[in-house]
Amino acid sequence: MKIVMLGAPGAGKGTQADRIAEKFGIPHISTGDIFRANLREGTELGKKAKVYMDRGELVPDDLTCDLLIDRVSKEDCAEGYILDGFPRTIAQAEVLDRALKALNTAVDFAIDVEVPDEDIVTRMSGRRACPKCGATYHVKYMPSKIEDKCDKCGSDLILRDDDKPETVLKRLRVYHDQTQPLIDYYQKKGILHTVDGTKTPEAVFGSILAFLGKESV
Ligand code: AMP
């Protein structure tokens, strides 16, 4: 089962992708997480990606597509995977489709988590991240056990540069210009399911499961 998660930054795609991955025993692949891991490790890719990420822009396709295609070719992806944050442009979706077609397969489902822009800005300002291990929290919806300390490694939590309000507004503009057209793209393929991301994470997950269950029998 190959699933693509769509939705604005901060819509809750990552949380839902984690749950789906656990439920179906498939890897959750987030290009944002891969870039951030490279950044923490100080790799060349991480340094290049940071310039774009800090500005709230998309990392260019030549740095992103090969990395993703490489990742989904790994053995743990044989039974499927869930993509979170890729594709983000029609060009990326076409690269993925071409790579899958060469293997006689295709994306099975696209899930769009819809949240109004106003809610996104409020949500993102409450996000906190661990600069050391990458774990993420939310001051209201998913607080760490000790305020501003990472549950996993004890480091001080931070508000990531790309979660600061001015960058969030930029990311939303980029989302509407470059990523939203993918909703139409997958709708035309007949594999799109839209969920109301303002509901509780449990309700959103329930709606996704109902759809996946119905469609995969
Ligand atoms: P995310 O955690 O998915 O919101 O991604 C954080 C940042 O990583 C984005 O704002 C982009 O700068 C970059 N990024 C992640 N995935 C992609 C992608 N598929 N294409 C281009 N840039 C990406």
Tab-separated table of C-alpha atoms and ligand atoms in Angstrom:
chain	number	residue	atom	x	y	z
A	1	MET	CA	0.000	0.000	0.000
A	2	LYS	CA	1.528	3.275	-1.136
A	3	ILE	CA	-0.011	6.387	0.398
A	4	VAL	CA	0.683	10.074	-0.154
A	5	MET	CA	-0.286	12.575	2.574
A	6	LEU	CA	-1.291	16.046	1.393
A	7	GLY	CA	-2.073	19.163	3.406
A	8	ALA	CA	-0.559	22.448	4.523
A	9	PRO	CA	2.466	22.461	6.818
A	10	GLY	CA	1.131	21.944	10.339
A	11	ALA	CA	-2.124	20.290	9.216
A	12	GLY	CA	-1.237	17.156	11.171
A	13	LYS	CA	-0.005	15.012	8.259
A	14	GLY	CA	2.961	13.755	10.246
A	15	THR	CA	0.884	12.650	13.242
A	16	GLN	CA	-1.570	10.799	11.004
A	17	ALA	CA	1.231	9.303	8.897
A	18	ASP	CA	2.815	7.909	12.088
A	19	ARG	CA	-0.448	6.241	13.072
A	20	ILE	CA	-1.099	4.791	9.626
A	21	ALA	CA	2.488	3.532	9.441
A	22	GLU	CA	2.107	1.771	12.776
A	23	LYS	CA	-1.306	0.320	11.912
A	24	PHE	CA	-0.231	-1.113	8.560
A	25	GLY	CA	3.411	-1.879	9.422
A	26	ILE	CA	4.844	0.266	6.641
A	27	PRO	CA	7.542	2.969	6.901
A	28	HIS	CA	6.606	6.638	7.338
A	29	ILE	CA	8.858	8.633	5.043
A	30	SER	CA	9.090	12.377	5.585
A	31	THR	CA	11.397	14.346	3.279
A	32	GLY	CA	11.387	17.181	5.859
A	33	ASP	CA	12.653	14.719	8.515
A	34	ILE	CA	15.341	13.417	6.140
A	35	PHE	CA	16.544	16.979	5.473
A	36	ARG	CA	16.508	17.805	9.200
A	37	ALA	CA	18.471	14.635	10.043
A	38	ASN	CA	21.064	15.658	7.417
A	39	LEU	CA	21.158	19.108	8.933
A	40	ARG	CA	21.849	17.743	12.422
A	41	GLU	CA	24.569	15.497	11.026
A	42	GLY	CA	26.103	18.442	9.147
A	43	THR	CA	26.094	16.720	5.739
A	44	GLU	CA	26.512	18.640	2.461
A	45	LEU	CA	22.861	17.909	1.633
A	46	GLY	CA	21.791	19.263	5.027
A	47	LYS	CA	23.768	22.479	4.508
A	48	LYS	CA	22.278	23.011	1.063
A	49	ALA	CA	18.709	22.251	2.181
A	50	LYS	CA	18.925	24.545	5.237
A	51	VAL	CA	19.210	27.668	3.069
A	52	TYR	CA	15.791	26.956	1.522
A	53	MET	CA	14.150	25.562	4.653
A	54	ASP	CA	15.018	28.620	6.746
A	55	ARG	CA	13.428	30.836	4.101
A	56	GLY	CA	10.259	28.722	4.020
A	57	GLU	CA	10.952	27.755	0.396
A	58	LEU	CA	11.012	24.356	-1.241
A	59	VAL	CA	14.331	22.571	-1.570
A	60	PRO	CA	15.019	22.224	-5.329
A	61	ASP	CA	13.822	19.063	-7.065
A	62	ASP	CA	17.340	17.931	-7.997
A	63	LEU	CA	18.165	17.607	-4.290
A	64	THR	CA	14.788	16.142	-3.324
A	65	CYS	CA	13.627	13.657	-5.962
A	66	ASP	CA	16.690	11.375	-6.145
A	67	LEU	CA	16.769	11.227	-2.364
A	68	LEU	CA	13.123	10.157	-2.204
A	69	ILE	CA	13.344	7.627	-5.028
A	70	ASP	CA	16.432	6.178	-3.355
A	71	ARG	CA	14.613	5.892	-0.037
A	72	VAL	CA	11.538	4.137	-1.460
A	73	SER	CA	13.778	1.644	-3.241
A	74	LYS	CA	15.017	0.295	0.108
A	75	GLU	CA	13.993	-3.153	1.239
A	76	ASP	CA	11.699	-1.966	4.050
A	77	CYS	CA	9.490	-0.300	1.395
A	78	ALA	CA	8.690	-3.543	-0.435
A	79	GLU	CA	5.205	-3.795	1.130
A	80	GLY	CA	4.476	-0.095	0.716
A	81	TYR	CA	5.061	3.191	2.530
A	82	ILE	CA	3.472	6.417	3.501
A	83	LEU	CA	4.917	9.644	2.124
A	84	ASP	CA	4.614	12.802	4.229
A	85	GLY	CA	5.828	16.020	2.582
A	86	PHE	CA	6.484	14.467	-0.830
A	87	PRO	CA	5.405	15.179	-3.509
A	88	ARG	CA	5.118	18.927	-3.013
A	89	THR	CA	4.922	19.920	-6.681
A	90	ILE	CA	3.330	18.437	-9.792
A	91	ALA	CA	6.848	17.851	-11.147
A	92	GLN	CA	7.707	15.748	-8.056
A	93	ALA	CA	4.470	13.774	-8.397
A	94	GLU	CA	5.357	13.021	-12.001
A	95	VAL	CA	8.852	11.849	-11.043
A	96	LEU	CA	7.301	9.497	-8.469
A	97	ASP	CA	4.678	8.229	-10.927
A	98	ARG	CA	7.323	7.540	-13.575
A	99	ALA	CA	9.559	5.692	-11.110
A	100	LEU	CA	6.612	3.570	-9.913
A	101	LYS	CA	5.356	2.909	-13.442
A	102	ALA	CA	8.777	1.492	-14.318
A	103	LEU	CA	8.109	-1.027	-11.508
A	104	ASN	CA	4.553	-1.696	-12.749
A	105	THR	CA	2.976	-0.079	-9.759
A	106	ALA	CA	1.430	3.250	-8.682
A	107	VAL	CA	0.363	5.358	-5.698
A	108	ASP	CA	-2.753	3.738	-4.186
A	109	PHE	CA	-4.183	6.540	-2.037
A	110	ALA	CA	-3.745	10.275	-1.510
A	111	ILE	CA	-5.096	11.700	1.739
A	112	ASP	CA	-5.618	15.453	2.034
A	113	VAL	CA	-5.765	16.789	5.593
A	114	GLU	CA	-7.643	20.100	5.319
A	115	VAL	CA	-7.099	22.887	7.868
A	116	PRO	CA	-7.821	26.633	7.352
A	117	ASP	CA	-4.767	28.932	7.190
A	118	GLU	CA	-5.740	30.820	10.396
A	119	ASP	CA	-5.638	27.579	12.406
A	120	ILE	CA	-2.301	26.635	10.875
A	121	VAL	CA	-0.609	29.822	12.080
A	122	THR	CA	-1.912	29.290	15.636
A	123	ARG	CA	-0.873	25.646	15.653
A	124	MET	CA	2.630	26.187	14.311
A	125	SER	CA	3.524	28.863	16.849
A	126	GLY	CA	2.957	26.227	19.565
A	127	ARG	CA	5.219	23.617	17.983
A	128	ARG	CA	8.463	22.788	19.753
A	129	ALA	CA	11.275	20.618	18.458
A	130	CYS	CA	14.323	18.938	19.911
A	131	PRO	CA	17.439	20.189	18.091
A	132	LYS	CA	19.334	17.060	19.145
A	133	CYS	CA	17.081	14.076	18.344
A	134	GLY	CA	14.382	15.717	16.188
A	135	ALA	CA	11.391	14.770	18.387
A	136	THR	CA	8.482	17.223	18.069
A	137	TYR	CA	5.914	18.472	20.591
A	138	HIS	CA	3.140	21.044	20.892
A	139	VAL	CA	2.732	23.231	23.958
A	140	LYS	CA	-1.042	22.648	23.942
A	141	TYR	CA	-1.793	19.479	21.965
A	142	MET	CA	1.253	17.314	22.734
A	143	PRO	CA	3.301	18.837	25.573
A	144	SER	CA	6.561	17.324	26.754
A	145	LYS	CA	6.440	15.844	30.266
A	146	ILE	CA	8.771	18.541	31.605
A	147	GLU	CA	8.172	21.979	30.111
A	148	ASP	CA	10.610	22.805	27.274
A	149	LYS	CA	12.646	19.588	27.771
A	150	CYS	CA	12.729	16.689	25.333
A	151	ASP	CA	11.102	13.503	26.731
A	152	LYS	CA	13.477	11.341	24.702
A	153	CYS	CA	16.884	12.927	25.306
A	154	GLY	CA	16.382	15.744	27.844
A	155	SER	CA	17.645	18.548	25.557
A	156	ASP	CA	16.106	22.050	25.641
A	157	LEU	CA	13.273	22.330	23.116
A	158	ILE	CA	13.214	25.138	20.549
A	159	LEU	CA	10.794	26.853	18.158
A	160	ARG	CA	12.282	25.902	14.779
A	161	ASP	CA	13.186	28.785	12.448
A	162	ASP	CA	10.754	27.435	9.877
A	163	ASP	CA	7.910	27.409	12.464
A	164	LYS	CA	8.295	31.145	13.243
A	165	PRO	CA	5.186	33.144	12.207
A	166	GLU	CA	6.790	35.033	9.292
A	167	THR	CA	8.207	31.818	7.848
A	168	VAL	CA	4.904	29.978	8.387
A	169	LEU	CA	3.092	32.609	6.286
A	170	LYS	CA	5.676	32.145	3.548
A	171	ARG	CA	5.321	28.353	3.726
A	172	LEU	CA	1.559	28.705	3.413
A	173	ARG	CA	1.971	30.833	0.276
A	174	VAL	CA	4.343	28.253	-1.173
A	175	TYR	CA	1.848	25.514	-0.245
A	176	HIS	CA	-1.074	27.223	-2.019
A	177	ASP	CA	0.997	28.034	-5.122
A	178	GLN	CA	2.948	24.817	-5.570
A	179	THR	CA	1.451	21.985	-3.527
A	180	GLN	CA	-2.307	22.550	-3.573
A	181	PRO	CA	-2.518	21.733	-7.329
A	182	LEU	CA	-1.690	18.154	-6.302
A	183	ILE	CA	-5.181	17.834	-4.821
A	184	ASP	CA	-6.598	18.129	-8.324
A	185	TYR	CA	-3.876	15.865	-9.686
A	186	TYR	CA	-4.819	12.978	-7.385
A	187	GLN	CA	-8.541	13.749	-7.587
A	188	LYS	CA	-8.354	13.177	-11.342
A	189	LYS	CA	-6.727	9.811	-10.708
A	190	GLY	CA	-9.688	8.920	-8.478
A	191	ILE	CA	-7.566	8.115	-5.411
A	192	LEU	CA	-8.069	11.246	-3.285
A	193	HIS	CA	-9.708	11.239	0.142
A	194	THR	CA	-10.195	14.534	2.006
A	195	VAL	CA	-10.418	14.662	5.804
A	196	ASP	CA	-11.316	17.557	8.106
A	197	GLY	CA	-8.042	18.238	9.937
A	198	THR	CA	-9.694	20.544	12.499
A	199	LYS	CA	-11.203	17.479	14.211
A	200	THR	CA	-9.340	15.650	16.994
A	201	PRO	CA	-6.410	13.466	15.861
A	202	GLU	CA	-8.510	10.383	16.803
A	203	ALA	CA	-11.459	11.501	14.643
A	204	VAL	CA	-9.163	12.293	11.701
A	205	PHE	CA	-7.521	8.877	12.029
A	206	GLY	CA	-10.935	7.202	12.201
A	207	SER	CA	-11.987	8.831	8.946
A	208	ILE	CA	-8.741	7.783	7.252
A	209	LEU	CA	-9.078	4.196	8.469
A	210	ALA	CA	-12.692	4.007	7.301
A	211	PHE	CA	-11.567	5.145	3.859
A	212	LEU	CA	-8.538	2.854	3.650
A	213	GLY	CA	-10.576	-0.087	4.913
A	214	LYS	CA	-13.338	0.485	2.407
A	215	GLU	CA	-10.994	1.042	-0.503
A	216	SER	CA	-8.560	-1.752	0.157
A	217	VAL	CA	-11.094	-4.599	0.346
B	1	AMP	P1	8.149	19.581	6.369
B	1	AMP	O1	8.687	19.072	7.646
B	1	AMP	O2	7.566	18.515	5.483
B	1	AMP	O3	7.178	20.727	6.538
B	1	AMP	O4	9.393	20.154	5.536
B	1	AMP	C1	10.205	21.190	6.044
B	1	AMP	C2	10.917	21.886	4.891
B	1	AMP	O5	11.731	20.929	4.181
B	1	AMP	C3	10.007	22.480	3.821
B	1	AMP	O6	9.536	23.769	4.172
B	1	AMP	C4	10.941	22.501	2.626
B	1	AMP	O7	11.875	23.561	2.701
B	1	AMP	C5	11.723	21.204	2.779
B	1	AMP	N1	11.038	20.072	2.097
B	1	AMP	C6	10.492	18.969	2.658
B	1	AMP	N2	9.972	18.150	1.723
B	1	AMP	C7	10.181	18.760	0.531
B	1	AMP	C8	9.872	18.430	-0.815
B	1	AMP	N3	9.194	17.312	-1.129
B	1	AMP	N4	10.256	19.291	-1.785
B	1	AMP	C9	10.949	20.420	-1.495
B	1	AMP	N5	11.247	20.809	-0.246
B	1	AMP	C10	10.885	19.988	0.774
